[in-house]
Coordinates of C-alpha atoms in Angstrom, one line a residue:
X1 CA -6.8 9.2 -3.7
X2 CA -8.3 6.8 -6.3
X3 CA -5.3 4.9 -4.4
X4 CA -6.4 3.5 -1.7
X5 CA -9.6 2.2 -3.7
X6 CA -9.1 -1.8 -4.0
X7 CA -6.3 -1.2 -1.6
X8 CA -7.4 1.7 -0.5
X9 CA -10.3 2.7 -0.9
X10 CA -13.1 1.2 -2.5
X11 CA -12.9 1.7 1.1
X12 CA -15.9 2.9 1.5
X13 CA -17.4 3.4 -2.1
X14 CA -17.8 -0.1 -3.6
X15 CA -18.2 -2.9 -2.6
X16 CA -15.7 -5.6 -3.5
X17 CA -12.6 -4.2 -3.4
X18 CA -9.7 -5.9 -4.9
X19 CA -6.9 -4.3 -3.5
X20 CA -4.3 -6.4 -4.5
X21 CA -1.6 -3.9 -5.2
X22 CA 0.0 -6.8 -5.2
X23 CA -2.7 -8.4 -7.3
X24 CA -3.0 -12.0 -7.0
X25 CA -4.7 -11.3 -3.9
X26 CA -4.2 -14.9 -2.5
X27 CA -3.4 -14.5 1.6
X28 CA -0.3 -16.5 2.4
X29 CA -0.7 -18.7 4.9
X30 CA 1.0 -18.2 8.4
X31 CA 3.9 -20.7 8.9
X32 CA 4.9 -21.3 12.6
X33 CA 7.6 -24.9 12.7
X34 CA 7.7 -26.8 15.6
X35 CA 9.9 -26.1 18.2
X36 CA 13.1 -28.7 18.1
X37 CA 14.5 -29.4 20.3
X38 CA 18.7 -29.9 20.0
X39 CA 19.9 -32.7 22.5
X40 CA 23.6 -33.9 22.4
X41 CA 25.9 -35.8 24.4
X42 CA 29.1 -36.5 25.7
X43 CA 31.4 -38.9 27.0
X44 CA 34.2 -38.6 29.1
X45 CA 36.7 -39.3 31.8
X46 CA 38.2 -36.6 34.2
X47 CA 41.7 -36.1 34.7
X48 CA 43.4 -39.0 37.6
X49 CA 40.1 -41.3 37.8
X50 CA 40.4 -43.1 34.7
X51 CA 37.8 -45.3 37.1
X52 CA 34.3 -43.3 36.9
X53 CA 33.0 -42.3 34.3
X54 CA 31.1 -39.8 33.4
X55 CA 28.3 -38.6 31.4
X56 CA 27.0 -35.1 30.4
X57 CA 23.8 -34.1 28.9
X58 CA 22.8 -30.8 27.7
X59 CA 19.6 -30.5 26.0
X60 CA 18.7 -26.7 24.3
X61 CA 14.4 -25.4 23.1
X62 CA 15.0 -23.2 20.0
X63 CA 11.8 -21.3 19.5
X64 CA 11.6 -20.6 15.7
X65 CA 11.0 -16.4 15.6
X66 CA 7.6 -15.5 14.3
X67 CA 6.5 -15.8 11.4
X68 CA 4.6 -13.0 9.6
X69 CA 1.5 -12.9 7.3
X70 CA 2.8 -12.9 3.8
X71 CA 6.1 -12.7 4.9
X72 CA 7.5 -16.1 3.1
X73 CA 6.7 -14.5 0.0
X74 CA 8.4 -11.0 0.8
X75 CA 7.3 -7.6 1.9
X76 CA 4.9 -6.4 -0.2
X77 CA 2.7 -9.5 0.5
X78 CA 2.6 -8.4 4.3
X79 CA 1.7 -4.5 3.0
X80 CA -1.0 -6.3 0.8
X81 CA -1.7 -8.1 3.8
X82 CA -2.5 -5.4 6.0
X83 CA -4.2 -3.2 3.8
X84 CA -6.8 -6.2 3.1
X85 CA -7.9 -6.4 6.8
X86 CA -8.6 -2.5 6.7
X87 CA -11.5 -3.6 4.9
X88 CA -14.8 -3.7 5.5
X89 CA -15.9 -8.2 5.0
X90 CA -18.3 -6.2 2.7
X91 CA -15.6 -4.2 0.5
X92 CA -13.8 -8.0 0.1
X93 CA -13.8 -11.0 2.1
X94 CA -10.6 -11.4 3.7
X95 CA -11.3 -8.1 5.1
X96 CA -11.8 -7.1 8.9
X97 CA -12.0 -3.9 10.4
X98 CA -15.7 -3.4 12.0
X99 CA -17.5 -0.7 10.4
X100 CA -17.8 2.4 12.8
X101 CA -18.0 5.9 11.0
X102 CA -21.3 6.5 8.4
X103 CA -18.5 7.4 5.8
X104 CA -17.0 3.7 6.3
X105 CA -20.5 2.0 5.2
X106 CA -20.6 1.2 0.8
X107 CA -22.3 4.5 -0.9
X108 CA -25.8 2.9 -1.5
X109 CA -26.2 5.2 -4.6
X110 CA -23.1 6.2 -6.6
X111 CA -23.9 9.9 -8.1
X112 CA -20.3 11.0 -8.9
X113 CA -20.3 14.8 -10.1
X114 CA -18.4 16.7 -12.6
X115 CA -17.5 19.2 -10.0
X116 CA -16.9 16.5 -7.2
X117 CA -14.4 14.6 -9.7
X118 CA -12.6 17.8 -10.5
X119 CA -11.7 18.2 -6.9
X120 CA -10.6 14.6 -6.3
X121 CA -8.7 15.0 -9.4
X122 CA -6.0 18.3 -8.4
X123 CA -6.5 17.0 -5.2
X124 CA -4.5 13.8 -6.4
X125 CA -2.5 15.4 -9.0
X126 CA -1.1 17.3 -5.3
X127 CA -0.2 14.1 -3.8
X128 CA 1.1 12.2 -6.7
X129 CA 3.4 15.6 -7.7
X130 CA 4.5 14.8 -4.3
X131 CA 5.0 11.6 -3.6
X132 CA 7.2 12.6 -7.4
X133 CA 8.9 15.3 -6.2
X134 CA 10.2 13.7 -2.9
X135 CA 11.0 10.2 -5.5
X136 CA 13.0 12.7 -7.5
X137 CA 15.0 14.3 -5.3
X138 CA 15.7 11.5 -3.1
X139 CA 16.2 12.5 0.8
X140 CA 17.3 8.5 1.3
X141 CA 19.2 7.0 -1.2
X142 CA 16.5 3.9 -1.0
X143 CA 14.0 6.7 -2.9
X144 CA 15.6 7.1 -6.2
X145 CA 14.9 3.1 -6.8
X146 CA 11.3 4.1 -7.3
X147 CA 12.2 7.0 -9.8
X148 CA 10.4 6.3 -13.5
X149 CA 8.9 3.3 -12.8
X150 CA 6.2 3.6 -15.3
X151 CA 3.9 3.8 -12.3
X152 CA 3.4 8.4 -12.3
X153 CA 0.6 9.5 -12.6
X154 CA 1.0 13.3 -12.5
X155 CA 1.4 14.0 -16.8
X156 CA -1.1 12.2 -16.7
X157 CA -3.6 13.9 -15.2
X158 CA -2.4 17.3 -15.5
X159 CA -3.2 16.5 -19.3
X160 CA -6.7 15.2 -17.8
X161 CA -7.0 18.5 -16.3
X162 CA -6.5 20.7 -19.5
X163 CA -8.8 18.7 -21.2
X164 CA -11.5 19.1 -18.6
X165 CA -10.6 23.1 -19.2
X166 CA -11.0 22.9 -23.4
X167 CA -14.3 21.6 -22.8
X168 CA -15.1 24.8 -21.0
X169 CA -14.8 23.6 -17.2
X170 CA -13.3 25.9 -14.0
X171 CA -10.6 24.1 -12.4
X172 CA -10.7 24.4 -9.1
X173 CA -7.8 25.2 -6.2
X174 CA -6.5 22.1 -4.2
X175 CA -9.0 21.7 -1.1
X176 CA -8.1 20.4 2.4
X177 CA -7.2 16.6 2.4
X178 CA -4.7 16.1 -0.4
X179 CA -3.2 19.3 0.8
X180 CA -3.0 17.9 4.4
X181 CA -2.0 14.8 3.0
X182 CA 0.4 16.3 0.3
X183 CA 1.9 17.9 3.5
X184 CA 2.7 14.9 5.5
X185 CA 3.9 13.2 3.2
X186 CA 7.2 15.7 3.1
X187 CA 7.0 15.9 6.8
X188 CA 7.9 11.8 6.4
X189 CA 9.7 11.6 4.3
X190 CA 12.7 13.9 5.6
X191 CA 13.1 11.9 8.8
X192 CA 11.3 8.3 8.4
X193 CA 12.0 6.3 5.1
X194 CA 9.8 3.1 6.4
X195 CA 6.9 5.3 6.5
X196 CA 7.1 6.7 3.9
X197 CA 7.5 4.4 1.3
X198 CA 4.0 2.9 3.3
X199 CA 2.5 5.4 1.6
X200 CA 3.8 5.0 -2.2
X201 CA 3.6 1.7 -1.6
X202 CA -0.4 2.0 -1.3
X203 CA -1.4 5.4 -3.4
X204 CA 0.7 3.1 -6.7
X205 CA -1.2 0.4 -6.0
X206 CA -4.3 0.7 -5.4
X207 CA -5.0 3.3 -7.8
X208 CA -3.8 0.4 -10.6
X209 CA -6.3 -2.1 -8.5
X210 CA -9.4 -0.2 -6.9
X211 CA -9.0 3.3 -9.0
X212 CA -9.4 2.0 -12.2
X213 CA -12.9 0.4 -11.1
X214 CA -13.7 3.5 -9.5
X215 CA -12.7 5.3 -13.3
X216 CA -14.2 3.5 -15.4
X217 CA -18.2 4.0 -13.3
X218 CA -17.1 7.3 -13.4
X219 CA -17.1 7.2 -17.1
X220 CA -19.7 5.6 -17.7
X221 CA -21.7 7.8 -15.1
X222 CA -20.8 11.0 -16.4
X223 CA -18.0 11.3 -19.4
X224 CA -19.8 9.4 -21.9
X225 CA -17.7 7.0 -20.9
X226 CA -14.3 8.5 -22.0
X227 CA -11.6 6.7 -20.5
X228 CA -8.9 9.5 -18.9
X229 CA -5.8 9.6 -19.1
X230 CA -5.0 9.0 -15.0
X231 CA -5.9 5.3 -16.3
X232 CA -3.5 5.1 -19.0
X233 CA -0.5 3.0 -18.6
X234 CA 2.1 3.3 -21.4
X235 CA 3.5 -0.6 -21.4
X236 CA 2.5 -3.5 -19.9
X237 CA 0.6 -2.3 -16.0
X238 CA 1.2 -6.2 -14.8
X239 CA 4.6 -6.5 -15.4
X240 CA 5.2 -2.4 -14.3
X241 CA 3.8 -3.5 -10.6
X242 CA 6.2 -6.0 -10.5
X243 CA 9.3 -4.4 -11.0
X244 CA 7.7 -2.2 -8.8
X245 CA 7.5 -5.0 -6.1
X246 CA 10.5 -6.5 -6.3
X247 CA 11.9 -3.7 -5.9
X248 CA 10.0 -3.0 -2.9
X249 CA 10.7 -6.3 -2.0
X250 CA 14.4 -6.1 -2.0
X251 CA 14.2 -2.5 0.1
X252 CA 13.2 -4.5 2.5
X253 CA 15.8 -6.6 3.1
X254 CA 17.8 -4.5 4.9
X255 CA 15.2 -3.2 6.8
X256 CA 14.8 -4.4 10.7
X257 CA 11.8 -6.7 11.9
X258 CA 10.4 -3.4 13.9
X259 CA 10.7 -1.2 10.7
X260 CA 9.3 -3.6 8.6
X261 CA 6.7 -3.3 11.3
X262 CA 6.6 0.5 11.9
X263 CA 5.7 0.4 7.8
X264 CA 2.9 -1.8 7.8
X265 CA 1.5 0.2 10.9
X266 CA 1.2 3.1 8.9
X267 CA -1.4 2.0 6.6
X268 CA -4.4 2.7 8.0
X269 CA -3.2 7.0 7.8
X270 CA -2.1 6.0 4.5
X271 CA -6.1 4.6 4.6
X272 CA -7.5 7.6 6.3
X273 CA -6.0 10.5 4.1
X274 CA -6.8 8.5 0.5
X275 CA -10.4 7.6 1.8
X276 CA -11.1 11.3 2.3
X277 CA -9.6 12.6 -1.1
X278 CA -11.8 9.8 -2.8
X279 CA -15.1 11.3 -1.0
X280 CA -14.7 14.5 -3.0
X281 CA -16.2 12.3 -5.3
X282 CA -19.3 12.8 -4.6
X283 CA -19.2 16.0 -2.8

């Protein structure tokens, strides 16, 4: 989905997606404080041996816990850091991913089509419908924190598809990439909240960054510069994103380090699914 484009997935379509769901994109460094040596010396006399004095010295070395990249700024920065590392160098300067598959290369010639774009919009709507339904039902209480954030896209996409239909275009049914991703989101949302939150973050924040870049490029080439509702937000987008950022950081405060790491490990799957939907634009 356009979602993982700068985060996500400009992925493979744009050379320099600025994935920041977090927007700033300054990576925070990893801070590893030096070990501190704590030493305590105590002098005392043993009973009935006043003439002899004994000194006991206890020395312990305390090793600080490893700090994760971005951790000092909050968990959202950790997620952003991991997402950026999954870009290639040609996509983002922070990228570290090695290009192994043909589809991972940046597209040399950008040639979207109306049919392909409609497939992308339809599959994107299915994914957003699914995300927003999961949040509304809130199988886990933390999901309810993300209701009515202002980032919701389902209704906006419905308006866009209606407009295309009014122009005489046939609206396709959802295709395999969208159906597969929606089913996966349903599956993990019922049993794995940390994994689900990873997809939630990447999808919405990526669309707000690289997704808008894709939308503008498509509009210039095949829509006579028409800006779709999909790329509009009610209110100040930067503030909406910050509000959600704060909620995500707050939710993650109650997670163990293992749960946080599990969430971060899900990022690659989020990129994979979003990238498959994004490539529909060029189909």
